[in-house]
Coordinates of C-alpha atoms and ligand atoms in Angstrom, one line a residue:
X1 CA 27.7 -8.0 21.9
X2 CA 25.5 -10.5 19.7
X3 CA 25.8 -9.5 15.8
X4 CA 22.6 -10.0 14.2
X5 CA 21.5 -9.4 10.7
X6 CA 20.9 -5.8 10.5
X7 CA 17.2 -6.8 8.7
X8 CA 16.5 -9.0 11.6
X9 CA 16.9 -5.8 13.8
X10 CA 14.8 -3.3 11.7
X11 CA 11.7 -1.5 11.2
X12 CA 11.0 -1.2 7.5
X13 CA 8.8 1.6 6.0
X14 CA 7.0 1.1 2.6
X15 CA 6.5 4.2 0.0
X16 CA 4.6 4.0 -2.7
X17 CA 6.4 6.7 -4.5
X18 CA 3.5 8.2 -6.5
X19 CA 1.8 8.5 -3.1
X20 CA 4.3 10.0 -1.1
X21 CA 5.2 13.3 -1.5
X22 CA 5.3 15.8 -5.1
X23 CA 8.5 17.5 -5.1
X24 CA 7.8 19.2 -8.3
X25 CA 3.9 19.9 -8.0
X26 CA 2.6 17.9 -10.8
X27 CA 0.6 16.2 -8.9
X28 CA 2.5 12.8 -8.8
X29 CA 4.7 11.8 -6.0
X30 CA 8.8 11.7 -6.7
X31 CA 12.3 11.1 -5.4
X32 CA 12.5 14.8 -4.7
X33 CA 9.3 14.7 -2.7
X34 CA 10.8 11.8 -0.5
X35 CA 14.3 13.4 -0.1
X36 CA 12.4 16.6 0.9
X37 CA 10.8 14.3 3.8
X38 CA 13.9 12.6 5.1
X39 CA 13.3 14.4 8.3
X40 CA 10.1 13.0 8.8
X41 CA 11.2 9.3 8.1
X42 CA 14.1 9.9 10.2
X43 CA 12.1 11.4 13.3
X44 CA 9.5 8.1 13.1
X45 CA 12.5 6.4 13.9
X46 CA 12.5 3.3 11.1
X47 CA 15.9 1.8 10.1
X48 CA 14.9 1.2 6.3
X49 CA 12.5 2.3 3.4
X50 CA 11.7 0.5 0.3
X51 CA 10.3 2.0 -2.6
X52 CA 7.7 0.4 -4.8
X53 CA 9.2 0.6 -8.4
X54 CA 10.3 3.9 -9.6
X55 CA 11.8 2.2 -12.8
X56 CA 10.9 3.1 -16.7
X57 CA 7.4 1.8 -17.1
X58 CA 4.5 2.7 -18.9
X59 CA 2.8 2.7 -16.0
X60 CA -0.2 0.0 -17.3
X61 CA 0.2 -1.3 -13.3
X62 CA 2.4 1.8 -12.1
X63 CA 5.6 0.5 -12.2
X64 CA 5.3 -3.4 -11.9
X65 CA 5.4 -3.2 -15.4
X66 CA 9.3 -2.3 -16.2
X67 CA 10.7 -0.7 -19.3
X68 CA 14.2 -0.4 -18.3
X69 CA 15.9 -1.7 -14.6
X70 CA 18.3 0.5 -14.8
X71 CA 16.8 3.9 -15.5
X72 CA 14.6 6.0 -12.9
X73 CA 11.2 7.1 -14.6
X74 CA 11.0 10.5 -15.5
X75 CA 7.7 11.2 -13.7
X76 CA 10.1 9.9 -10.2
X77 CA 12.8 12.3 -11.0
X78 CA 16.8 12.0 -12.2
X79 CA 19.3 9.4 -11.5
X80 CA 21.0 12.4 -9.5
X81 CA 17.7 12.4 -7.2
X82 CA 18.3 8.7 -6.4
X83 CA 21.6 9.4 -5.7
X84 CA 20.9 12.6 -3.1
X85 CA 18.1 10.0 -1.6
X86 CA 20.4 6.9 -1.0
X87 CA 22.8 9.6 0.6
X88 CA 20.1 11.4 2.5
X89 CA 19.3 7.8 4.0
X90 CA 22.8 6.5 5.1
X91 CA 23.7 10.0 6.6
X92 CA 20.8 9.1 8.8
X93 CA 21.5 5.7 9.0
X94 CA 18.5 4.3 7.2
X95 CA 19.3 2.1 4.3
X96 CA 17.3 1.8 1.4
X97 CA 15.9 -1.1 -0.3
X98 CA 14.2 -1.3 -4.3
X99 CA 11.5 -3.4 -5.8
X100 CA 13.1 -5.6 -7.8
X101 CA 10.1 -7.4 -10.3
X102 CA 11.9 -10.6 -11.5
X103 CA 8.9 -12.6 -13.0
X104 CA 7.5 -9.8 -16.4
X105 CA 8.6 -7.2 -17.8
X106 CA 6.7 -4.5 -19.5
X107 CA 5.3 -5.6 -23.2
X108 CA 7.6 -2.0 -24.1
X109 CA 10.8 -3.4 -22.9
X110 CA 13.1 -3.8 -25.3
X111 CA 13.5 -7.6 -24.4
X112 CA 10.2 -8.4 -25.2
X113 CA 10.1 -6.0 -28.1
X114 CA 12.5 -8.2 -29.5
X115 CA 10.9 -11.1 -28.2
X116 CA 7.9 -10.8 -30.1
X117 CA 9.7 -9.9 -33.5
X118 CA 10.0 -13.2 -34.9
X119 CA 10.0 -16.5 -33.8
X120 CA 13.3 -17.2 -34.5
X121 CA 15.1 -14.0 -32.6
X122 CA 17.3 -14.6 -29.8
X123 CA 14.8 -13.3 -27.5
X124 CA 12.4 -15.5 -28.2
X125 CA 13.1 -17.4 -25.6
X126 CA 13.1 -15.2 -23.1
X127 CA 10.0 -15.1 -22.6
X128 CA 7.0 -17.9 -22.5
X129 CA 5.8 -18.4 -26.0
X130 CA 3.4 -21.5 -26.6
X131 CA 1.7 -22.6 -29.3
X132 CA -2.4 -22.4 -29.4
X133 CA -3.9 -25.8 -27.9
X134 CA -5.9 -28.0 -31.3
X135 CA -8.9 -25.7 -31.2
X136 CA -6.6 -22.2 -31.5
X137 CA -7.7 -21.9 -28.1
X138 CA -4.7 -20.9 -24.8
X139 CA -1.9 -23.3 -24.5
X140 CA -3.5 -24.1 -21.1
X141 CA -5.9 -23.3 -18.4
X142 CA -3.9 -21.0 -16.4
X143 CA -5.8 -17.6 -15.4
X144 CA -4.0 -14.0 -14.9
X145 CA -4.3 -11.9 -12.1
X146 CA -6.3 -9.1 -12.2
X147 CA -9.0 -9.2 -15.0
X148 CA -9.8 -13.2 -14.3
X149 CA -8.8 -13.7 -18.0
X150 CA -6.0 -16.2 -19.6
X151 CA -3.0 -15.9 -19.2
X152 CA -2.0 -16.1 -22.6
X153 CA -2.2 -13.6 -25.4
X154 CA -2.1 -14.4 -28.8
X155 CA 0.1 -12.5 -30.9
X156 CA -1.4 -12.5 -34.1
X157 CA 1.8 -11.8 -36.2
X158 CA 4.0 -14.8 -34.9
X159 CA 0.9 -17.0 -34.3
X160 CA 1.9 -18.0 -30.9
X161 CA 0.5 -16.8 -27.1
X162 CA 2.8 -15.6 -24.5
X163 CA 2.3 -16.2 -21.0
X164 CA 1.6 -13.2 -18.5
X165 CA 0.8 -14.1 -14.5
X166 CA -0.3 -10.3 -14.5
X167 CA -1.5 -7.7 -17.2
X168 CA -0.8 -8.7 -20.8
X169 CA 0.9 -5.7 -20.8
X170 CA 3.2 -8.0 -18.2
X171 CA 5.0 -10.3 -20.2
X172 CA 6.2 -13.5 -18.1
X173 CA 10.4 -13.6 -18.4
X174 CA 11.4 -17.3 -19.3
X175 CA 13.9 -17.7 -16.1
X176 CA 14.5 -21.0 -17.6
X177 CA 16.7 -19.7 -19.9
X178 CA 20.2 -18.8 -18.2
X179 CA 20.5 -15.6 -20.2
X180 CA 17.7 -14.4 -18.7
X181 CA 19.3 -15.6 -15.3
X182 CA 22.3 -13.5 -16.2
X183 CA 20.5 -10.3 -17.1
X184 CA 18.5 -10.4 -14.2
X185 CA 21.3 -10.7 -11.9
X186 CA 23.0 -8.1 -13.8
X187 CA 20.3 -5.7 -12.7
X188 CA 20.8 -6.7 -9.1
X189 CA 24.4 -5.7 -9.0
X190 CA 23.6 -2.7 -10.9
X191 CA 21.9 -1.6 -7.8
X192 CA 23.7 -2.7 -5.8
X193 CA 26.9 -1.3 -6.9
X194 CA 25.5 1.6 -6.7
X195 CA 24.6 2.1 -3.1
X196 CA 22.0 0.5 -2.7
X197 CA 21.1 -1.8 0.4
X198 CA 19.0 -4.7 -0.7
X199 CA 15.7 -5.7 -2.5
X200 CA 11.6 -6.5 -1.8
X201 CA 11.2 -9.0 -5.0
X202 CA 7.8 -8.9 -6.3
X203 CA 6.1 -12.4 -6.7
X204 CA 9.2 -14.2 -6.4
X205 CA 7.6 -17.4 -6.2
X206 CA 6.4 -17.1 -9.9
X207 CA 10.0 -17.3 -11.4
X208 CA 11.0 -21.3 -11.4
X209 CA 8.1 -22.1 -13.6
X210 CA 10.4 -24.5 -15.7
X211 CA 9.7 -25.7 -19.0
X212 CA 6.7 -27.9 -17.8
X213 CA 3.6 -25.6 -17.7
X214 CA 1.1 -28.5 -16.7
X215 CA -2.7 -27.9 -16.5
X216 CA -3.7 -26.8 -13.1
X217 CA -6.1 -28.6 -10.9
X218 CA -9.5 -26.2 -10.8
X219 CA -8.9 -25.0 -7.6
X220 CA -5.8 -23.5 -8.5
X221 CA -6.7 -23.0 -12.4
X222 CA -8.2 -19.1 -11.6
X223 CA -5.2 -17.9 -10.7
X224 CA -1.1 -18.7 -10.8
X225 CA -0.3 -16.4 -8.4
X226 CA -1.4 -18.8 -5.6
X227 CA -0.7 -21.8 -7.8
X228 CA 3.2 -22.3 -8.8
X229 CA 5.4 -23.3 -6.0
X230 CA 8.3 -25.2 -7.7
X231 CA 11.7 -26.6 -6.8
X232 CA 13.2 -24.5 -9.8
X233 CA 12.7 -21.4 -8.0
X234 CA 14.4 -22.7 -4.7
X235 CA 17.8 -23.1 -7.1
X236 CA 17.4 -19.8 -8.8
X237 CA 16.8 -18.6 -5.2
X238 CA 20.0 -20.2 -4.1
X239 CA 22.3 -18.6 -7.1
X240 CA 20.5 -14.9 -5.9
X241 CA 21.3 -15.1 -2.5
X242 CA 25.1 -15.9 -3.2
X243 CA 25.0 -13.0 -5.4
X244 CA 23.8 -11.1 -2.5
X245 CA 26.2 -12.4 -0.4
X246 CA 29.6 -11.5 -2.4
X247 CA 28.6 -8.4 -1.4
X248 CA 30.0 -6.8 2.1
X249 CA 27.2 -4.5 3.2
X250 CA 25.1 -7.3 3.8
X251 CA 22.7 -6.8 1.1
X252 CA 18.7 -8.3 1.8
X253 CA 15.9 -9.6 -0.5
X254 CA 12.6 -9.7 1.2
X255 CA 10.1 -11.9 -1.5
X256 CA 6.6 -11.3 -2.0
X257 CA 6.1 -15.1 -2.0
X258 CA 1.8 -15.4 -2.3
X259 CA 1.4 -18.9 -1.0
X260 CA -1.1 -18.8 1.6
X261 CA -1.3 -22.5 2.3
X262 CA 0.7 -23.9 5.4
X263 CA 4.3 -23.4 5.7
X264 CA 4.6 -22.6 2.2
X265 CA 6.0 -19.0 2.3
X266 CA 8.4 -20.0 4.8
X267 CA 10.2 -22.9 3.2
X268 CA 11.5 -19.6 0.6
X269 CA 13.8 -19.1 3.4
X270 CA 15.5 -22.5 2.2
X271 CA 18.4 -23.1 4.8
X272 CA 19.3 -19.5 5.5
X273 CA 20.4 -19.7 1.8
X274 CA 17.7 -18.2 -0.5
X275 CA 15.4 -15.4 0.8
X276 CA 16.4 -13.3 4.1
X277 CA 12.9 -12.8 4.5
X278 CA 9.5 -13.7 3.6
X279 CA 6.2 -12.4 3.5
X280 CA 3.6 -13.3 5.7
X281 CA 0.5 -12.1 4.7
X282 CA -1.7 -13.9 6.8
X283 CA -2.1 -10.3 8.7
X284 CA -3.8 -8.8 6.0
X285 CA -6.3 -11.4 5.2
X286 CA -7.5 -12.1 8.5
X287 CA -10.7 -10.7 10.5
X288 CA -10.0 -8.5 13.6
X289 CA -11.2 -11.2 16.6
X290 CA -8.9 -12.4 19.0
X291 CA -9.7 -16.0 18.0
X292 CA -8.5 -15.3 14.1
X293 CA -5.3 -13.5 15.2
X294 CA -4.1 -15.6 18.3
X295 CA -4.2 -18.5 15.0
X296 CA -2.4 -16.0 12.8
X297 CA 0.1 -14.9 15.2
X298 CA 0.8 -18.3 16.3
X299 CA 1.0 -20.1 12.9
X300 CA 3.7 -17.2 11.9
X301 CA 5.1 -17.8 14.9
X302 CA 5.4 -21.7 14.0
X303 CA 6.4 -21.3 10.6
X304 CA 8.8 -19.1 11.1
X305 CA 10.4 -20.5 14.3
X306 CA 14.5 -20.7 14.8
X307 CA 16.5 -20.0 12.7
X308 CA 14.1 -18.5 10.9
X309 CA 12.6 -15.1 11.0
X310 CA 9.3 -14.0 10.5
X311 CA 7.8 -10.5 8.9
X312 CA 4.2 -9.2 10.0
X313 CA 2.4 -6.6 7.6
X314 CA -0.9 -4.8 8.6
X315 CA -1.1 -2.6 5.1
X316 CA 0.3 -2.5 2.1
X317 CA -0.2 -1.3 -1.5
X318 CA -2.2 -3.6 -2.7
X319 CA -4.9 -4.1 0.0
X320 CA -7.4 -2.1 1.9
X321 CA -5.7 0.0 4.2
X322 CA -5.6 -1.7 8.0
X323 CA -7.2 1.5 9.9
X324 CA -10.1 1.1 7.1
X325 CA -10.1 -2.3 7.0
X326 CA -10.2 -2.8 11.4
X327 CA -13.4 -0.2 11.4
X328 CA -11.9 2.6 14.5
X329 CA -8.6 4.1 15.6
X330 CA -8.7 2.6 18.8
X331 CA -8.2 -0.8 16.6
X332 CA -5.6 0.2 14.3
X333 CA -3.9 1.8 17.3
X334 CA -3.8 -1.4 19.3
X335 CA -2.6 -3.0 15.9
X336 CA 0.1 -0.3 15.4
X337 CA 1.3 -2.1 18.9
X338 CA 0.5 -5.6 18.0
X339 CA 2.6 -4.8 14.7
X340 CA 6.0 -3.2 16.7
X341 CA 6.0 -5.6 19.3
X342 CA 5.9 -9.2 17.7
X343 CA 9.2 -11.1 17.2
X344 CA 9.1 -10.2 13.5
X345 CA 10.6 -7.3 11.1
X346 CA 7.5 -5.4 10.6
X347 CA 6.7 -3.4 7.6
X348 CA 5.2 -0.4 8.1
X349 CA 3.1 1.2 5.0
X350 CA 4.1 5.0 4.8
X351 CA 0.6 6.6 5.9
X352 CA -0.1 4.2 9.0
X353 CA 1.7 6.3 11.0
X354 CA -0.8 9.1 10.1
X355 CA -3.7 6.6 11.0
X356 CA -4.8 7.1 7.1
X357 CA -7.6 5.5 5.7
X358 CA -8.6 4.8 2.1
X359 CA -9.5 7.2 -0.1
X360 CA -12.9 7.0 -1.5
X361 CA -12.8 7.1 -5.1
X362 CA -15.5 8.2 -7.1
X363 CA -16.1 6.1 -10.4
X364 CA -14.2 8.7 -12.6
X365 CA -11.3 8.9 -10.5
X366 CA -10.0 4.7 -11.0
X367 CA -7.3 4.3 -12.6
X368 CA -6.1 1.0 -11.4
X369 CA -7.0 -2.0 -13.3
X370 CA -7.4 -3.9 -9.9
X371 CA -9.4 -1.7 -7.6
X372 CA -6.5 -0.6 -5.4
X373 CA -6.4 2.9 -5.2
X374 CA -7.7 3.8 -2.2
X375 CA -4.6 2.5 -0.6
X376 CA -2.6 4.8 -2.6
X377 CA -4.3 7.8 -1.9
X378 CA -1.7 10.9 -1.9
X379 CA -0.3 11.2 1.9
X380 CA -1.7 14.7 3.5
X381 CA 1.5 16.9 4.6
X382 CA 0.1 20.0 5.4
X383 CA -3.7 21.3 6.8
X384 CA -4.0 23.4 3.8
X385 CA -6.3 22.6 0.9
X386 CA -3.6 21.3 -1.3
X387 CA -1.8 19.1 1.6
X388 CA 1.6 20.2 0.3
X389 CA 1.1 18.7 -3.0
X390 CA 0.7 20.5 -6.3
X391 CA -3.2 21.6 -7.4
X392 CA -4.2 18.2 -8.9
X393 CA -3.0 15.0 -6.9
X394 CA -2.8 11.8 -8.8
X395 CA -5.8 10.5 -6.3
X396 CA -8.0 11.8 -3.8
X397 CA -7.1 12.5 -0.6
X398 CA -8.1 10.3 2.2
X399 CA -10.8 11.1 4.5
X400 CA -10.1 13.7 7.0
X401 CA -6.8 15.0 5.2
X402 CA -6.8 18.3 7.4
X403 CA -6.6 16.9 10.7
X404 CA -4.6 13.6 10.0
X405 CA -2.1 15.5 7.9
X406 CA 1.5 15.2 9.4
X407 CA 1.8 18.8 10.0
X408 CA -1.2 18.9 13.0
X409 CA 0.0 15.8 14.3
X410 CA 4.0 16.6 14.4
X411 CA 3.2 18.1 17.8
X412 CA 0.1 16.5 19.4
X413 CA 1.0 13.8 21.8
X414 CA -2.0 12.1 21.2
X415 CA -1.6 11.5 17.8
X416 CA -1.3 8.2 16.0
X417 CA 2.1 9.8 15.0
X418 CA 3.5 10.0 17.9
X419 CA 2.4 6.8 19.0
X420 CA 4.3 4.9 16.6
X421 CA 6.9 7.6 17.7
X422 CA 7.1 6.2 21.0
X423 CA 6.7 2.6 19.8
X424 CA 9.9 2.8 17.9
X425 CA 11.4 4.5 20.7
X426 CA 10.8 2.0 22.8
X427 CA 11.2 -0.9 20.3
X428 CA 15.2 0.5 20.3
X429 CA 15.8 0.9 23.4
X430 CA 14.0 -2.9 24.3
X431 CA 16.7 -5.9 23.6
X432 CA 13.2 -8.3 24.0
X433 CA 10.9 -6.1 21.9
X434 CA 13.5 -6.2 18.6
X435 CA 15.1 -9.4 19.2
X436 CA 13.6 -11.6 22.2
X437 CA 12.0 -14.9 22.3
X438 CA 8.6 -14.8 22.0
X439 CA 6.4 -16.7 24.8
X440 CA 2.3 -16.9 24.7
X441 CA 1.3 -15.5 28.6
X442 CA -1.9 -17.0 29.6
X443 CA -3.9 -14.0 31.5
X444 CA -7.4 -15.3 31.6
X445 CA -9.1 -13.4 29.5
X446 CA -10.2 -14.8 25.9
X447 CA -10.3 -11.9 23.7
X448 CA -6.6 -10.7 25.0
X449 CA -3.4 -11.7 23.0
X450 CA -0.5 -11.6 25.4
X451 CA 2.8 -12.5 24.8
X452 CA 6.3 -12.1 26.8
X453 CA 9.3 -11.5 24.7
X454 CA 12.9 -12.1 26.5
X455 CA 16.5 -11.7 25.8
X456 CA 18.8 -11.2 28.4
X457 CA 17.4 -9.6 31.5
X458 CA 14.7 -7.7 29.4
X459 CA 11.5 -9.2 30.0
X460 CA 7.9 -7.3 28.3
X461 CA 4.9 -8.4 28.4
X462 CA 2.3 -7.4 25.5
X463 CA -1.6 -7.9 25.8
X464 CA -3.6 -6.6 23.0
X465 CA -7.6 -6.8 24.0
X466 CA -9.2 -7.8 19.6
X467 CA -12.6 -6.9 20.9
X468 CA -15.8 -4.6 21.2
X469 CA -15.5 -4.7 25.1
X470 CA -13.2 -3.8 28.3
X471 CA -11.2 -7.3 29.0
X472 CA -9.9 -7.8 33.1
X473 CA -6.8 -9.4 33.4
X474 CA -4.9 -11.5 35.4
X475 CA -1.2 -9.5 35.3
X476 CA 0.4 -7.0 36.7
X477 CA 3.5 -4.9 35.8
X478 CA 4.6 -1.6 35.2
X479 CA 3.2 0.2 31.8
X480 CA 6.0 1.3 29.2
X481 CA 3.4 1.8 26.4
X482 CA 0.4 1.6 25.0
X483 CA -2.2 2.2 22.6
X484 CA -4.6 5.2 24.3
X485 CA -3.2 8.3 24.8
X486 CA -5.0 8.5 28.3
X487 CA -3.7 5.4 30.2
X488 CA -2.0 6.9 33.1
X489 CA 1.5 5.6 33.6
X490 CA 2.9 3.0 36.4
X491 CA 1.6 0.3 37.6
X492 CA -1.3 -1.7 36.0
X493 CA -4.5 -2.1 37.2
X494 CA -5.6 -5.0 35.2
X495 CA -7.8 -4.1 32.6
X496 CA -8.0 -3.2 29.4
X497 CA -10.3 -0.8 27.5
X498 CA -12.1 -2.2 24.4
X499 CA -9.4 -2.7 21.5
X500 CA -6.5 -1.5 23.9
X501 CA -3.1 -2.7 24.1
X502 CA -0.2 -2.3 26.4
X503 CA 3.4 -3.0 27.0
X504 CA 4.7 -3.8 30.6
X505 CA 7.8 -5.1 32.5
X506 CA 8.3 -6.7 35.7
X507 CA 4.8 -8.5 34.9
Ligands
NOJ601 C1 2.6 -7.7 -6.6 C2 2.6 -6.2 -6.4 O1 2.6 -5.9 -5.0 C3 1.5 -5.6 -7.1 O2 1.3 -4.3 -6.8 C4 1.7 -5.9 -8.6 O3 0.5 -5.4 -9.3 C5 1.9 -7.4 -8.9 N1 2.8 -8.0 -8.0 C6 2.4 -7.5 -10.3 O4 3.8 -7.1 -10.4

């Protein structure tokens, strides 16, 4: 019996918890919501959720903007509601992971409150404070995320700008200063003492900035996000992960690290001694051809080759949903197999197992300062007119809430839920789906991606057809899966429908 990482062996299922379910019908979703769809979770068949932030917050980016690490917002629910959800999870053997956002606080948390007092409290230098450049003018050229503005504010009463990567109402946290260092890591075993089973840490990357805050080339000058990628971090990286591991229950931290360019999220993996995992978002940005995933899936592949371990994300909160963004449900079907069958942990964004779309929102209805909330559209429960939510939802609902809702397609076998049903299914019982070597199979036909994964005896074969017409193929095997509902079962007869995908053995 091989004992690997239980992350390494998981699915893990993203709520955005305003999104998910409204326990207490005003119209936002909340800890009660999710506890009171535990079953659901549980019957998909995933092995951990994490929560976007359901900390204090005023809410100017809906959470990534903290108030207070340690306290649940009221509009989420109680401390007590966390605690019934972390138990509702382990008693069905899901674990539960937070968002932990190390790099700004909210401009309302008391740190920064303090911070920006005076320039001589203790504070101070927590946080980034610079003074103007000769002409009164930003410290330097870096631009915020967002709004395309600087990423400095003055503060007219202490005469110096702070730094924010995000919102100016997102203060940038000095992580130079070892107090902060200390705090921050306070806040981890917070969590972690109480229960809970590891962390997704929101731009990670962002927080070994240093002392040095050098002028950035112009390629990189519109935005840090993709710009800072410093040796700092690694260290600070280092002193997290032993944090993590004095722990027995084998905490993880998954990073949002948003370097795009080669290798460069993988190397936040350090030598199995910083991140367990990091993103790769190379899924989300890339076109739906077999030419531009083949590259994706092999550079992931590459990058995150022995000993390393690789994520792959179709959707998430803060891009176009995949079933949108890929046009048809025959595509985000075949993806839902691409996504459960790669050697990879893939994250699953609560809703794809629903097939949802984005929500169309009309000009009145935006409320997010970065055009992202069609992704978070409320998640239909029910048929009825309010979807099992209270009378006025947060957001509209996404298109076609009456017949995608979980409630008509709990019981239809030819619903995207049970697809993903049978995916996990199949994904536990497979040694080679969740933990197999992963093999490109050349089949002879361009626009298929196929694949063999192996460990052991268990052998699979994937091919996943990325285009607008029916693909023939040179293999043969027995069909354990696949994307359309009416594929008849046994033996394969060597072709694919337009945007189809199956899963074999003995091929
Ligand atoms: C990345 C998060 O995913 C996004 O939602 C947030 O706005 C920024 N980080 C800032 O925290």
């Amino acid at each position: 019996m091989d004992t690997l990482p239980w992350w390494q062996d998981a699915v893990i299922y993203q709520i955005y918890p305003r999104s998910f379910s409204d326990g207490n019908g005003d119209g936002v979703g909340d800890l009660r919501g999710i506890c009171d769809r535990l079953d659901h979770i549980a019957d998909l068949g995933v092995d951990a959720v994490w929560l976007s932030p359901i900390f204090v917050s005023p809410m100017a980016d809906f959470g990534y903007d903290v108030a207070d690490y340690t306290a649940v917002d009221p509009v989420f629910g109680t401390d007590a509601d966390l605690d019934d959800l972390i138990e509702g999870l382990h008693q069905r053997n899901m674990r539960l992971l937070l968002d932990w956002v190390p790099n700004h606080t909210s401009d309302q948390h008391p740190w920064f409150v303090e911070s920006r007092s005076s320039r001589d409290n203790p504070k101070r230098d927590w946080y980034v404070w610079r003074d103007p450049a000769p002409d009164g003018g930003p410290p330097n050229n870096w631009i915020a995320t967002f709004k395309g503005v600087p990423a400095w504010t003055l503060d007219e009463a202490t005469g110096q700008y702070y730094l924010h990567s995000f919102l100016a109402e997102q203060p940038d946290l000095n992580w130079a200063n070892p107090e902060v260092e200390e705090a921050m890591h306070d806040v981890l075993r917070h969590w972690l003492d109480r229960g809970v089973d590891g962390f997704r840490a929101d731009v990670v990357h962002l927080i070994g900035k240093g002392d040095q805050l050098p002028e950035l080339s112009d390629d990189h000058a519109r935005a840090i996000v993709v710009a800072i990628d410093e040796p700092f971090t690694h260290e600070l990286l280092r002193r997290i992960r032993s944090l993590l591991d004095s722990y027995a229950h084998q905490p993880m931290m998954v990073g949002e690290v948003y370097l795009l360019g080669p290798g460069q999220a993988a190397t936040y993996l350090g030598d199995s001694d910083e991140l367990h995992l990091s993103f790769d978002f190379r899924p989300v940005h890339t076109a739906w051809t077999a030419d531009a995933f083949r590259a994706a899936l092999a550079t992931n592949q590459q990058e995150f080759a022995e000993p390393r371990w690789p994520t792959w994300v179709m959707s998430n909160h803060d891009r176009q949903r995949h079933r949108t963004r890929l046009g048809s449900d025959d595509a985000a079907r075949a993806a839902a197999v691409l996504t459960l069958t790669v050697r990879a942990t893939p994250f699953l964004y609560a809703g794809e197992e629903l097939g949802l779309e984005d929500a169309v929102i009309p000009p009145e209805r935006v409320v997010d300062p970065d055009g992202r909330d069609g992704t978070r559209a409320p998640i239909p429960w029910t048929a009825g007119p309010d979807h099992g939510w209270g009378p006025d939802p947060w957001l509209p609902f996404p298109p076609d809430a009456g017949t995608k809702c979980a409630e008509v397609q709990r019981d239809d076998p030819d619903s995207f839920l049970a697809l993903y049903r049978s995916l996990l299914r199949l994904r536990k019982e497979s040694p080679a789906l969740r933990r197999g070597s992963f093999e490109w199979a050349e089949v002879g036909a361009p626009t298929v991606l196929a694949f063999r994964r192996r460990h052991g005896d268990d052998e699979v074969v994937v091919a996943v057809n990325i285009g607008p017409d029916p693909a023939e193929l040179d293999l043969e095997g027995t069909i354990l899966a696949g994307s359309r509902s009416d594929r008849p079962a046994g033996a394969f007869d060597g072709t694919l429908a337009a945007n189809e995908a199956v899963i074999l053995t003995g091929g």
